[in-house]
């Protein structure tokens, strides 16, 4: 009997790491100086890859707390949320690791959403972008955001959108995101916050 392992394509990663080898970096070349890519990130001790379960121990949650409230997430809770995300196949959480210290120093999430509109299209959202603020000047913010932006195109999304603080608008504009005229509002209603 053949047992099909649902995780065989992703293995120890949240999503298939091979996807990151097939992105068209020429599309974003003008935004990067010097030119870097997710496979050649500019320093031999940096790697860009999909999230792994081990990243709990490598400070992924602490890194997220530089972005917003995270709360006290146990390793068990992290694992169960990771498995739930992996099961949907819609989450492409991507990280930068400093392999010298085995620490996660950057992260960004591509979340995909199935639609009926746009010919049963797939829409992308950019979420939870954070880079450790002690690693300035290495274009790591651009690198991690452009990685998931190209990945969204590669997996077939028709657009990618984001919400951000006003002071980050120039950053996102500098890498190709636009405030579309008449269509640049983000609105919020908040509920009880478990953190
Ligand atoms: C920013 C993030 C969003 C994150 C939110 C957290 C990007 C592009 N945007 O808007 O993904 O979820 O901050 O803020 O990274 P909150 O805790 O107020 O929801």
mmCIF file of C-alpha atoms and ligand atoms in Angstrom:
data_model
loop_
_atom_site.group_PDB
_atom_site.id
_atom_site.type_symbol
_atom_site.label_atom_id
_atom_site.label_comp_id
_atom_site.label_asym_id
_atom_site.label_seq_id
_atom_site.Cartn_x
_atom_site.Cartn_y
_atom_site.Cartn_z
ATOM 1 C CA UNK A 1 0.000 0.000 0.000
ATOM 2 C CA UNK A 2 1.305 3.480 -0.868
ATOM 3 C CA UNK A 3 0.868 6.019 1.870
ATOM 4 C CA UNK A 4 0.708 9.514 0.434
ATOM 5 C CA UNK A 5 2.385 11.962 2.748
ATOM 6 C CA UNK A 6 0.544 15.276 2.472
ATOM 7 C CA UNK A 7 3.686 17.060 3.603
ATOM 8 C CA UNK A 8 5.975 15.506 0.992
ATOM 9 C CA UNK A 9 6.157 18.605 -1.210
ATOM 10 C CA UNK A 10 6.802 20.977 1.676
ATOM 11 C CA UNK A 11 8.768 18.658 3.958
ATOM 12 C CA UNK A 12 10.010 20.571 6.940
ATOM 13 C CA UNK A 13 8.838 23.911 5.538
ATOM 14 C CA UNK A 14 5.508 25.738 5.678
ATOM 15 C CA UNK A 15 5.479 25.770 1.867
ATOM 16 C CA UNK A 16 7.608 24.344 -0.920
ATOM 17 C CA UNK A 17 11.020 26.116 -0.788
ATOM 18 C CA UNK A 18 11.597 25.368 -4.493
ATOM 19 C CA UNK A 19 9.109 28.144 -5.244
ATOM 20 C CA UNK A 20 11.708 30.657 -4.078
ATOM 21 C CA UNK A 21 14.209 29.485 -6.710
ATOM 22 C CA UNK A 22 11.890 30.313 -9.565
ATOM 23 C CA UNK A 23 11.048 33.974 -9.049
ATOM 24 C CA UNK A 24 11.639 36.551 -11.791
ATOM 25 C CA UNK A 25 13.896 39.065 -10.028
ATOM 26 C CA UNK A 26 14.391 41.018 -13.260
ATOM 27 C CA UNK A 27 10.927 42.467 -12.650
ATOM 28 C CA UNK A 28 12.169 44.320 -9.552
ATOM 29 C CA UNK A 29 15.808 44.958 -10.494
ATOM 30 C CA UNK A 30 15.374 48.789 -10.533
ATOM 31 C CA UNK A 31 14.308 48.804 -6.880
ATOM 32 C CA UNK A 32 17.487 47.193 -5.552
ATOM 33 C CA UNK A 33 20.944 48.714 -5.392
ATOM 34 C CA UNK A 34 23.113 46.715 -5.107
ATOM 35 C CA UNK A 35 21.041 43.994 -6.742
ATOM 36 C CA UNK A 36 20.149 41.170 -4.360
ATOM 37 C CA UNK A 37 17.698 38.290 -4.596
ATOM 38 C CA UNK A 38 16.245 35.781 -2.162
ATOM 39 C CA UNK A 39 18.815 33.215 -3.285
ATOM 40 C CA UNK A 40 21.706 35.744 -3.300
ATOM 41 C CA UNK A 41 20.776 38.031 -0.392
ATOM 42 C CA UNK A 42 24.106 39.847 -0.264
ATOM 43 C CA UNK A 43 25.723 38.178 2.771
ATOM 44 C CA UNK A 44 26.770 34.525 2.928
ATOM 45 C CA UNK A 45 25.306 34.222 6.435
ATOM 46 C CA UNK A 46 21.793 35.248 5.425
ATOM 47 C CA UNK A 47 19.176 32.868 4.075
ATOM 48 C CA UNK A 48 15.659 33.577 2.865
ATOM 49 C CA UNK A 49 13.327 30.596 3.198
ATOM 50 C CA UNK A 50 9.821 29.476 4.163
ATOM 51 C CA UNK A 51 8.917 29.395 7.866
ATOM 52 C CA UNK A 52 9.809 26.224 9.782
ATOM 53 C CA UNK A 53 8.523 24.789 13.071
ATOM 54 C CA UNK A 54 12.030 25.268 14.526
ATOM 55 C CA UNK A 55 11.664 29.017 14.030
ATOM 56 C CA UNK A 56 9.801 29.239 17.317
ATOM 57 C CA UNK A 57 13.163 28.526 18.983
ATOM 58 C CA UNK A 58 14.922 30.907 16.594
ATOM 59 C CA UNK A 59 13.038 33.959 17.832
ATOM 60 C CA UNK A 60 10.313 34.264 15.193
ATOM 61 C CA UNK A 61 7.653 35.199 17.747
ATOM 62 C CA UNK A 62 9.905 37.753 19.449
ATOM 63 C CA UNK A 63 10.582 39.298 16.048
ATOM 64 C CA UNK A 64 6.837 39.641 15.418
ATOM 65 C CA UNK A 65 6.524 41.486 18.716
ATOM 66 C CA UNK A 66 8.563 44.307 17.125
ATOM 67 C CA UNK A 67 5.523 44.785 14.842
ATOM 68 C CA UNK A 68 2.573 44.558 17.237
ATOM 69 C CA UNK A 69 1.141 42.773 20.289
ATOM 70 C CA UNK A 70 1.726 39.035 20.056
ATOM 71 C CA UNK A 71 0.887 37.756 23.538
ATOM 72 C CA UNK A 72 2.438 34.714 25.177
ATOM 73 C CA UNK A 73 2.375 31.989 22.544
ATOM 74 C CA UNK A 74 3.564 28.598 23.752
ATOM 75 C CA UNK A 75 5.516 26.310 21.427
ATOM 76 C CA UNK A 76 2.503 24.010 21.323
ATOM 77 C CA UNK A 77 0.205 26.837 20.251
ATOM 78 C CA UNK A 78 2.728 27.902 17.623
ATOM 79 C CA UNK A 79 2.893 24.348 16.263
ATOM 80 C CA UNK A 80 -0.832 23.936 16.075
ATOM 81 C CA UNK A 81 -1.300 27.275 14.260
ATOM 82 C CA UNK A 82 1.566 26.382 11.878
ATOM 83 C CA UNK A 83 -0.049 23.027 11.062
ATOM 84 C CA UNK A 84 -3.427 24.682 10.489
ATOM 85 C CA UNK A 85 -1.831 27.211 8.133
ATOM 86 C CA UNK A 86 0.088 24.506 6.274
ATOM 87 C CA UNK A 87 -3.078 22.479 5.783
ATOM 88 C CA UNK A 88 -4.827 25.321 3.952
ATOM 89 C CA UNK A 89 -1.950 25.832 1.511
ATOM 90 C CA UNK A 90 -2.760 29.539 1.489
ATOM 91 C CA UNK A 91 0.028 30.825 3.744
ATOM 92 C CA UNK A 92 3.502 31.647 2.451
ATOM 93 C CA UNK A 93 5.251 32.975 5.542
ATOM 94 C CA UNK A 94 8.816 33.761 4.554
ATOM 95 C CA UNK A 95 11.721 34.536 6.856
ATOM 96 C CA UNK A 96 15.309 35.745 6.794
ATOM 97 C CA UNK A 97 17.640 33.843 9.109
ATOM 98 C CA UNK A 98 21.021 34.998 10.365
ATOM 99 C CA UNK A 99 22.703 31.594 10.259
ATOM 100 C CA UNK A 100 25.574 32.786 12.486
ATOM 101 C CA UNK A 101 23.260 33.219 15.459
ATOM 102 C CA UNK A 102 20.449 30.937 14.185
ATOM 103 C CA UNK A 103 18.041 33.840 14.647
ATOM 104 C CA UNK A 104 15.102 34.977 12.547
ATOM 105 C CA UNK A 105 15.737 38.616 11.687
ATOM 106 C CA UNK A 106 13.099 39.311 9.041
ATOM 107 C CA UNK A 107 9.680 38.038 8.044
ATOM 108 C CA UNK A 108 6.796 38.727 5.688
ATOM 109 C CA UNK A 109 3.617 36.806 4.941
ATOM 110 C CA UNK A 110 1.907 36.293 1.631
ATOM 111 C CA UNK A 111 -1.666 35.165 2.277
ATOM 112 C CA UNK A 112 -3.726 34.074 -0.707
ATOM 113 C CA UNK A 113 -7.483 34.222 -1.020
ATOM 114 C CA UNK A 114 -9.676 32.334 -3.487
ATOM 115 C CA UNK A 115 -12.180 34.517 -5.338
ATOM 116 C CA UNK A 116 -15.090 34.116 -7.724
ATOM 117 C CA UNK A 117 -14.328 37.513 -9.278
ATOM 118 C CA UNK A 118 -11.542 37.918 -11.830
ATOM 119 C CA UNK A 119 -12.306 34.538 -13.347
ATOM 120 C CA UNK A 120 -12.195 32.616 -10.078
ATOM 121 C CA UNK A 121 -8.980 34.471 -9.377
ATOM 122 C CA UNK A 122 -6.506 34.393 -6.555
ATOM 123 C CA UNK A 123 -5.801 37.552 -4.601
ATOM 124 C CA UNK A 124 -2.749 38.182 -2.420
ATOM 125 C CA UNK A 125 -2.344 40.065 0.835
ATOM 126 C CA UNK A 126 0.960 41.193 2.276
ATOM 127 C CA UNK A 127 0.985 40.794 6.034
ATOM 128 C CA UNK A 128 3.204 40.999 9.094
ATOM 129 C CA UNK A 129 6.301 42.515 7.585
ATOM 130 C CA UNK A 130 9.048 42.987 10.127
ATOM 131 C CA UNK A 131 12.825 43.284 10.039
ATOM 132 C CA UNK A 132 14.977 43.366 13.167
ATOM 133 C CA UNK A 133 15.917 47.023 13.525
ATOM 134 C CA UNK A 134 19.558 46.235 14.316
ATOM 135 C CA UNK A 135 20.051 44.985 10.732
ATOM 136 C CA UNK A 136 19.609 48.327 8.981
ATOM 137 C CA UNK A 137 21.205 49.236 5.648
ATOM 138 C CA UNK A 138 21.136 45.802 4.048
ATOM 139 C CA UNK A 139 17.897 46.300 2.059
ATOM 140 C CA UNK A 140 16.382 43.445 4.069
ATOM 141 C CA UNK A 141 12.957 45.113 4.199
ATOM 142 C CA UNK A 142 12.972 45.436 0.420
ATOM 143 C CA UNK A 143 14.343 41.915 0.022
ATOM 144 C CA UNK A 144 11.693 40.188 2.134
ATOM 145 C CA UNK A 145 8.776 42.207 0.736
ATOM 146 C CA UNK A 146 9.905 41.774 -2.872
ATOM 147 C CA UNK A 147 10.373 38.046 -2.281
ATOM 148 C CA UNK A 148 6.737 37.534 -1.295
ATOM 149 C CA UNK A 149 5.550 40.051 -3.908
ATOM 150 C CA UNK A 150 7.224 38.032 -6.680
ATOM 151 C CA UNK A 151 5.988 34.833 -5.085
ATOM 152 C CA UNK A 152 2.395 36.131 -5.274
ATOM 153 C CA UNK A 153 2.823 36.656 -9.012
ATOM 154 C CA UNK A 154 4.481 33.263 -9.380
ATOM 155 C CA UNK A 155 1.596 31.405 -7.705
ATOM 156 C CA UNK A 156 -0.913 33.181 -9.961
ATOM 157 C CA UNK A 157 -2.341 36.082 -7.968
ATOM 158 C CA UNK A 158 -3.894 38.958 -9.902
ATOM 159 C CA UNK A 159 -3.042 41.610 -7.302
ATOM 160 C CA UNK A 160 -1.424 42.063 -3.923
ATOM 161 C CA UNK A 161 -2.526 44.612 -1.336
ATOM 162 C CA UNK A 162 -1.359 45.746 2.073
ATOM 163 C CA UNK A 163 -2.291 47.906 5.054
ATOM 164 C CA UNK A 164 0.452 49.901 6.691
ATOM 165 C CA UNK A 165 1.206 52.842 8.923
ATOM 166 C CA UNK A 166 1.267 56.173 7.058
ATOM 167 C CA UNK A 167 5.007 56.610 7.644
ATOM 168 C CA UNK A 168 5.709 53.420 5.650
ATOM 169 C CA UNK A 169 3.946 54.608 2.489
ATOM 170 C CA UNK A 170 7.206 55.994 0.959
ATOM 171 C CA UNK A 171 8.923 52.636 1.588
ATOM 172 C CA UNK A 172 6.214 50.646 -0.186
ATOM 173 C CA UNK A 173 6.062 53.223 -3.010
ATOM 174 C CA UNK A 174 9.818 52.794 -3.482
ATOM 175 C CA UNK A 175 9.317 49.130 -4.382
ATOM 176 C CA UNK A 176 6.380 49.431 -6.738
ATOM 177 C CA UNK A 177 3.252 49.576 -4.563
ATOM 178 C CA UNK A 178 0.779 52.323 -5.482
ATOM 179 C CA UNK A 179 -1.985 54.273 -3.782
ATOM 180 C CA UNK A 180 -4.566 53.720 -6.523
ATOM 181 C CA UNK A 181 -6.512 56.942 -7.181
ATOM 182 C CA UNK A 182 -9.984 56.664 -5.614
ATOM 183 C CA UNK A 183 -9.181 53.228 -4.209
ATOM 184 C CA UNK A 184 -6.638 53.681 -1.440
ATOM 185 C CA UNK A 185 -8.634 53.358 1.753
ATOM 186 C CA UNK A 186 -8.220 50.802 4.456
ATOM 187 C CA UNK A 187 -10.946 50.600 7.107
ATOM 188 C CA UNK A 188 -11.024 48.689 10.350
ATOM 189 C CA UNK A 189 -13.417 47.404 12.976
ATOM 190 C CA UNK A 190 -11.741 45.882 16.033
ATOM 191 C CA UNK A 191 -12.963 43.031 18.255
ATOM 192 C CA UNK A 192 -11.748 41.547 21.501
ATOM 193 C CA UNK A 193 -7.993 40.961 21.269
ATOM 194 C CA UNK A 194 -6.725 37.642 22.686
ATOM 195 C CA UNK A 195 -3.199 39.063 23.195
HETATM 196 C C1 LIG B 1 0.510 46.289 9.745
HETATM 197 C C2 LIG B 1 0.881 45.040 8.958
HETATM 198 C C3 LIG B 1 -0.190 44.002 9.115
HETATM 199 C C4 LIG B 1 -0.270 43.663 10.570
HETATM 200 C C5 LIG B 1 -0.665 44.890 11.346
HETATM 201 C C6 LIG B 1 -0.680 44.644 12.827
HETATM 202 C C7 LIG B 1 2.156 44.937 6.919
HETATM 203 C C8 LIG B 1 2.244 45.277 5.474
HETATM 204 N N1 LIG B 1 1.071 45.375 7.566
HETATM 205 O O1 LIG B 1 -0.624 46.871 9.220
HETATM 206 O O2 LIG B 1 0.122 42.871 8.375
HETATM 207 O O3 LIG B 1 -1.164 42.574 10.782
HETATM 208 O O4 LIG B 1 0.299 45.921 11.090
HETATM 209 O O5 LIG B 1 -1.283 45.699 13.450
HETATM 210 O O6 LIG B 1 3.034 44.300 7.454
HETATM 211 P P1 LIG B 1 -2.482 45.459 14.484
HETATM 212 O O7 LIG B 1 -1.866 44.758 15.629
HETATM 213 O O8 LIG B 1 -2.905 46.834 14.799
HETATM 214 O O9 LIG B 1 -3.505 44.631 13.786
#
